[in-house]
PDB file of C-alpha atoms in Angstrom:
ATOM      1  CA  UNK A  27     -25.519 159.090  50.448  1.00 75.00           C
ATOM      2  CA  UNK A  28     -28.326 161.639  50.208  1.00 81.00           C
ATOM      3  CA  UNK A  29     -26.524 163.656  47.511  1.00 87.00           C
ATOM      4  CA  UNK A  30     -26.488 160.563  45.261  1.00 89.00           C
ATOM      5  CA  UNK A  31     -30.213 159.937  45.598  1.00 92.00           C
ATOM      6  CA  UNK A  32     -31.251 162.524  42.964  1.00 91.00           C
ATOM      7  CA  UNK A  33     -28.969 161.264  40.170  1.00 92.00           C
ATOM      8  CA  UNK A  34     -29.761 157.626  40.996  1.00 94.00           C
ATOM      9  CA  UNK A  35     -33.501 158.330  40.781  1.00 95.00           C
ATOM     10  CA  UNK A  36     -32.978 160.146  37.446  1.00 95.00           C
ATOM     11  CA  UNK A  37     -30.988 157.192  36.061  1.00 96.00           C
ATOM     12  CA  UNK A  38     -33.596 154.712  37.314  1.00 97.00           C
ATOM     13  CA  UNK A  39     -36.433 156.727  35.760  1.00 97.00           C
ATOM     14  CA  UNK A  40     -34.515 156.926  32.457  1.00 97.00           C
ATOM     15  CA  UNK A  41     -33.830 153.187  32.353  1.00 97.00           C
ATOM     16  CA  UNK A  42     -37.423 152.422  33.344  1.00 97.00           C
ATOM     17  CA  UNK A  43     -38.747 154.775  30.652  1.00 97.00           C
ATOM     18  CA  UNK A  44     -36.638 153.094  27.952  1.00 97.00           C
ATOM     19  CA  UNK A  45     -37.610 149.591  29.119  1.00 97.00           C
ATOM     20  CA  UNK A  46     -41.338 150.412  29.249  1.00 97.00           C
ATOM     21  CA  UNK A  47     -41.210 152.112  25.833  1.00 96.00           C
ATOM     22  CA  UNK A  48     -39.500 149.102  24.237  1.00 95.00           C
ATOM     23  CA  UNK A  49     -41.943 146.688  25.880  1.00 96.00           C
ATOM     24  CA  UNK A  50     -45.049 148.634  24.834  1.00 95.00           C
ATOM     25  CA  UNK A  51     -43.767 149.119  21.279  1.00 93.00           C
ATOM     26  CA  UNK A  52     -43.046 145.395  20.925  1.00 90.00           C
ATOM     27  CA  UNK A  53     -46.603 144.607  22.034  1.00 92.00           C
ATOM     28  CA  UNK A  54     -48.320 147.220  19.843  1.00 92.00           C
ATOM     29  CA  UNK A  55     -46.422 147.061  16.554  1.00 88.00           C
ATOM     30  CA  UNK A  56     -47.453 144.665  13.790  1.00 84.00           C
ATOM     31  CA  UNK A  57     -45.131 141.789  13.081  1.00 81.00           C
ATOM     32  CA  UNK A  58     -44.819 141.266   9.335  1.00 81.00           C
ATOM     33  CA  UNK A  59     -41.512 139.525   8.621  1.00 79.00           C
ATOM     34  CA  UNK A  60     -40.691 140.061   4.944  1.00 81.00           C
ATOM     35  CA  UNK A  61     -37.493 139.380   3.055  1.00 78.00           C
ATOM     36  CA  UNK A  62     -37.305 143.007   1.923  1.00 73.00           C
ATOM     37  CA  UNK A  63     -37.309 144.189   5.558  1.00 73.00           C
ATOM     38  CA  UNK A  64     -34.181 142.222   6.391  1.00 73.00           C
ATOM     39  CA  UNK A  65     -32.291 143.534   3.356  1.00 70.00           C
ATOM     40  CA  UNK A  66     -29.660 146.223   4.069  1.00 67.00           C
ATOM     41  CA  UNK A  67     -30.508 149.722   2.866  1.00 65.00           C
ATOM     42  CA  UNK A  68     -28.608 152.992   2.941  1.00 62.00           C
ATOM     43  CA  UNK A  69     -28.958 156.378   1.306  1.00 61.00           C
ATOM     44  CA  UNK A  70     -31.366 155.328  -1.407  1.00 62.00           C
ATOM     45  CA  UNK A  71     -28.948 152.835  -2.933  1.00 61.00           C
ATOM     46  CA  UNK A  72     -30.022 149.255  -3.474  1.00 63.00           C
ATOM     47  CA  UNK A  73     -27.268 146.983  -2.184  1.00 62.00           C
ATOM     48  CA  UNK A  74     -25.542 144.707  -4.665  1.00 64.00           C
ATOM     49  CA  UNK A  75     -23.240 141.917  -3.576  1.00 64.00           C
ATOM     50  CA  UNK A  76     -22.183 141.010  -0.076  1.00 68.00           C
ATOM     51  CA  UNK A  77     -22.714 143.448   2.807  1.00 63.00           C
ATOM     52  CA  UNK A  78     -18.960 143.812   3.283  1.00 69.00           C
ATOM     53  CA  UNK A  79     -18.254 144.576  -0.350  1.00 63.00           C
ATOM     54  CA  UNK A  80     -20.914 147.233  -0.957  1.00 58.00           C
ATOM     55  CA  UNK A  81     -19.497 150.576  -2.031  1.00 64.00           C
ATOM     56  CA  UNK A  82     -21.705 153.616  -1.715  1.00 65.00           C
ATOM     57  CA  UNK A  83     -21.311 156.880  -3.532  1.00 70.00           C
ATOM     58  CA  UNK A  84     -19.188 159.278  -1.465  1.00 75.00           C
ATOM     59  CA  UNK A  85     -21.477 162.147  -2.483  1.00 76.00           C
ATOM     60  CA  UNK A  86     -23.991 161.113   0.193  1.00 77.00           C
ATOM     61  CA  UNK A  87     -21.377 161.647   2.885  1.00 80.00           C
ATOM     62  CA  UNK A  88     -20.135 164.894   1.328  1.00 80.00           C
ATOM     63  CA  UNK A  89     -23.699 166.239   1.479  1.00 81.00           C
ATOM     64  CA  UNK A  90     -23.951 165.228   5.121  1.00 84.00           C
ATOM     65  CA  UNK A  91     -20.617 166.843   6.013  1.00 85.00           C
ATOM     66  CA  UNK A  92     -21.432 170.079   4.202  1.00 85.00           C
ATOM     67  CA  UNK A  93     -24.785 170.231   5.964  1.00 86.00           C
ATOM     68  CA  UNK A  94     -23.186 169.535   9.328  1.00 87.00           C
ATOM     69  CA  UNK A  95     -20.490 172.180   8.858  1.00 84.00           C
ATOM     70  CA  UNK A  96     -22.923 174.915   7.838  1.00 83.00           C
ATOM     71  CA  UNK A  97     -25.447 173.866  10.471  1.00 86.00           C
ATOM     72  CA  UNK A  98     -22.903 174.160  13.285  1.00 85.00           C
ATOM     73  CA  UNK A  99     -21.652 177.467  11.935  1.00 83.00           C
ATOM     74  CA  UNK A 100     -25.211 178.800  11.758  1.00 81.00           C
ATOM     75  CA  UNK A 101     -25.735 177.805  15.393  1.00 85.00           C
ATOM     76  CA  UNK A 102     -22.654 179.857  16.284  1.00 83.00           C
ATOM     77  CA  UNK A 103     -24.348 182.945  14.879  1.00 84.00           C
ATOM     78  CA  UNK A 104     -27.139 182.908  17.482  1.00 83.00           C
ATOM     79  CA  UNK A 105     -25.011 183.863  20.525  1.00 84.00           C
ATOM     80  CA  UNK A 106     -23.210 186.444  18.422  1.00 82.00           C
ATOM     81  CA  UNK A 107     -26.534 187.964  17.313  1.00 82.00           C
ATOM     82  CA  UNK A 108     -27.703 188.175  20.912  1.00 83.00           C
ATOM     83  CA  UNK A 109     -24.509 189.716  22.296  1.00 81.00           C
ATOM     84  CA  UNK A 110     -22.985 191.871  19.579  1.00 76.00           C
ATOM     85  CA  UNK A 111     -24.775 195.059  20.706  1.00 77.00           C
ATOM     86  CA  UNK A 112     -23.172 194.767  24.141  1.00 83.00           C
ATOM     87  CA  UNK A 113     -19.725 193.966  22.727  1.00 83.00           C
ATOM     88  CA  UNK A 114     -19.427 196.901  20.342  1.00 82.00           C
ATOM     89  CA  UNK A 115     -18.092 197.423  16.840  1.00 84.00           C
ATOM     90  CA  UNK A 116     -15.330 194.828  17.207  1.00 85.00           C
ATOM     91  CA  UNK A 117     -17.906 192.076  17.613  1.00 85.00           C
ATOM     92  CA  UNK A 118     -19.797 193.352  14.580  1.00 85.00           C
ATOM     93  CA  UNK A 119     -16.641 193.256  12.446  1.00 88.00           C
ATOM     94  CA  UNK A 120     -15.744 189.776  13.748  1.00 86.00           C
ATOM     95  CA  UNK A 121     -19.267 188.544  12.990  1.00 85.00           C
ATOM     96  CA  UNK A 122     -19.197 189.990   9.487  1.00 88.00           C
ATOM     97  CA  UNK A 123     -15.827 188.314   8.852  1.00 91.00           C
ATOM     98  CA  UNK A 124     -17.317 185.025  10.070  1.00 88.00           C
ATOM     99  CA  UNK A 125     -20.336 185.425   7.794  1.00 88.00           C
ATOM    100  CA  UNK A 126     -17.993 186.302   4.911  1.00 91.00           C
ATOM    101  CA  UNK A 127     -16.043 183.099   5.530  1.00 89.00           C
ATOM    102  CA  UNK A 128     -19.324 181.168   5.467  1.00 86.00           C
ATOM    103  CA  UNK A 129     -20.246 182.739   2.145  1.00 89.00           C
ATOM    104  CA  UNK A 130     -16.791 181.951   0.706  1.00 91.00           C
ATOM    105  CA  UNK A 131     -17.058 178.340   1.902  1.00 87.00           C
ATOM    106  CA  UNK A 132     -20.499 177.969   0.372  1.00 86.00           C
ATOM    107  CA  UNK A 133     -19.287 179.514  -2.893  1.00 90.00           C
ATOM    108  CA  UNK A 134     -16.324 177.101  -2.950  1.00 90.00           C
ATOM    109  CA  UNK A 135     -18.561 174.064  -2.456  1.00 86.00           C
ATOM    110  CA  UNK A 136     -20.976 175.383  -5.076  1.00 86.00           C
ATOM    111  CA  UNK A 137     -18.245 176.057  -7.670  1.00 88.00           C
ATOM    112  CA  UNK A 138     -16.738 172.604  -7.143  1.00 85.00           C
ATOM    113  CA  UNK A 139     -20.163 171.122  -7.906  1.00 80.00           C
ATOM    114  CA  UNK A 140     -20.489 169.323  -4.577  1.00 78.00           C
ATOM    115  CA  UNK A 141     -24.045 170.605  -4.147  1.00 78.00           C
ATOM    116  CA  UNK A 142     -25.242 168.972  -7.365  1.00 78.00           C
ATOM    117  CA  UNK A 143     -26.748 165.546  -7.003  1.00 74.00           C
ATOM    118  CA  UNK A 144     -25.661 164.449 -10.481  1.00 71.00           C
ATOM    119  CA  UNK A 145     -22.410 166.001 -11.641  1.00 68.00           C
ATOM    120  CA  UNK A 146     -21.927 167.392 -15.126  1.00 72.00           C
ATOM    121  CA  UNK A 147     -19.400 164.673 -16.028  1.00 71.00           C
ATOM    122  CA  UNK A 148     -21.947 162.002 -15.154  1.00 72.00           C
ATOM    123  CA  UNK A 149     -24.642 163.793 -17.170  1.00 75.00           C
ATOM    124  CA  UNK A 150     -22.370 163.869 -20.207  1.00 79.00           C
ATOM    125  CA  UNK A 151     -21.504 160.205 -19.724  1.00 78.00           C
ATOM    126  CA  UNK A 152     -25.203 159.302 -19.514  1.00 75.00           C
ATOM    127  CA  UNK A 153     -25.999 161.305 -22.656  1.00 80.00           C
ATOM    128  CA  UNK A 154     -23.133 159.639 -24.513  1.00 78.00           C
ATOM    129  CA  UNK A 155     -24.478 156.138 -23.828  1.00 73.00           C
ATOM    130  CA  UNK A 156     -26.617 154.770 -26.638  1.00 69.00           C
ATOM    131  CA  UNK A 157     -30.274 154.381 -25.771  1.00 61.00           C
ATOM    132  CA  UNK A 158     -30.284 156.873 -22.890  1.00 54.00           C
ATOM    133  CA  UNK A 159     -31.279 159.970 -24.851  1.00 53.00           C
ATOM    134  CA  UNK A 160     -34.817 161.256 -24.510  1.00 51.00           C
ATOM    135  CA  UNK A 161     -37.060 161.729 -27.513  1.00 46.00           C
ATOM    136  CA  UNK A 162     -36.879 165.535 -27.297  1.00 47.00           C
ATOM    137  CA  UNK A 163     -33.075 165.481 -27.172  1.00 47.00           C
ATOM    138  CA  UNK A 164     -32.814 163.124 -30.145  1.00 45.00           C
ATOM    139  CA  UNK A 165     -35.338 165.240 -32.061  1.00 45.00           C
ATOM    140  CA  UNK A 166     -33.366 168.399 -31.352  1.00 47.00           C
ATOM    141  CA  UNK A 167     -30.117 166.776 -32.480  1.00 47.00           C
ATOM    142  CA  UNK A 168     -31.577 165.672 -35.835  1.00 41.00           C
TER     143      UNK A 168
END
């Protein structure tokens, strides 16, 4: 039973910490119930329609996935950077191949236009709509 005492104390301290934090925050925070606070919100898009029928732009999730992929791959470079001197030339070549694959992946995402917030097709569509041109663009076209 003694070997379980340490983990049980750690779990109890964790649960107690969470409970005390929630209690103190509920006592300290201001309570200002507003209609805008209860409205759903995600990724800078104002929701339109019912919560189950809202469709968000997939570009938000593509950005998140690209960030996550390159972030995890960058974390993999740290152990390699610390150990490649001990491992020799093979580790250096393997690391350079890995970095080359990262560069190729980034170039692919860049060429596809997935790093642009507003794609070129959408820019052209916005410019083609009447009343959306700026004064400098309409002056240059005349």
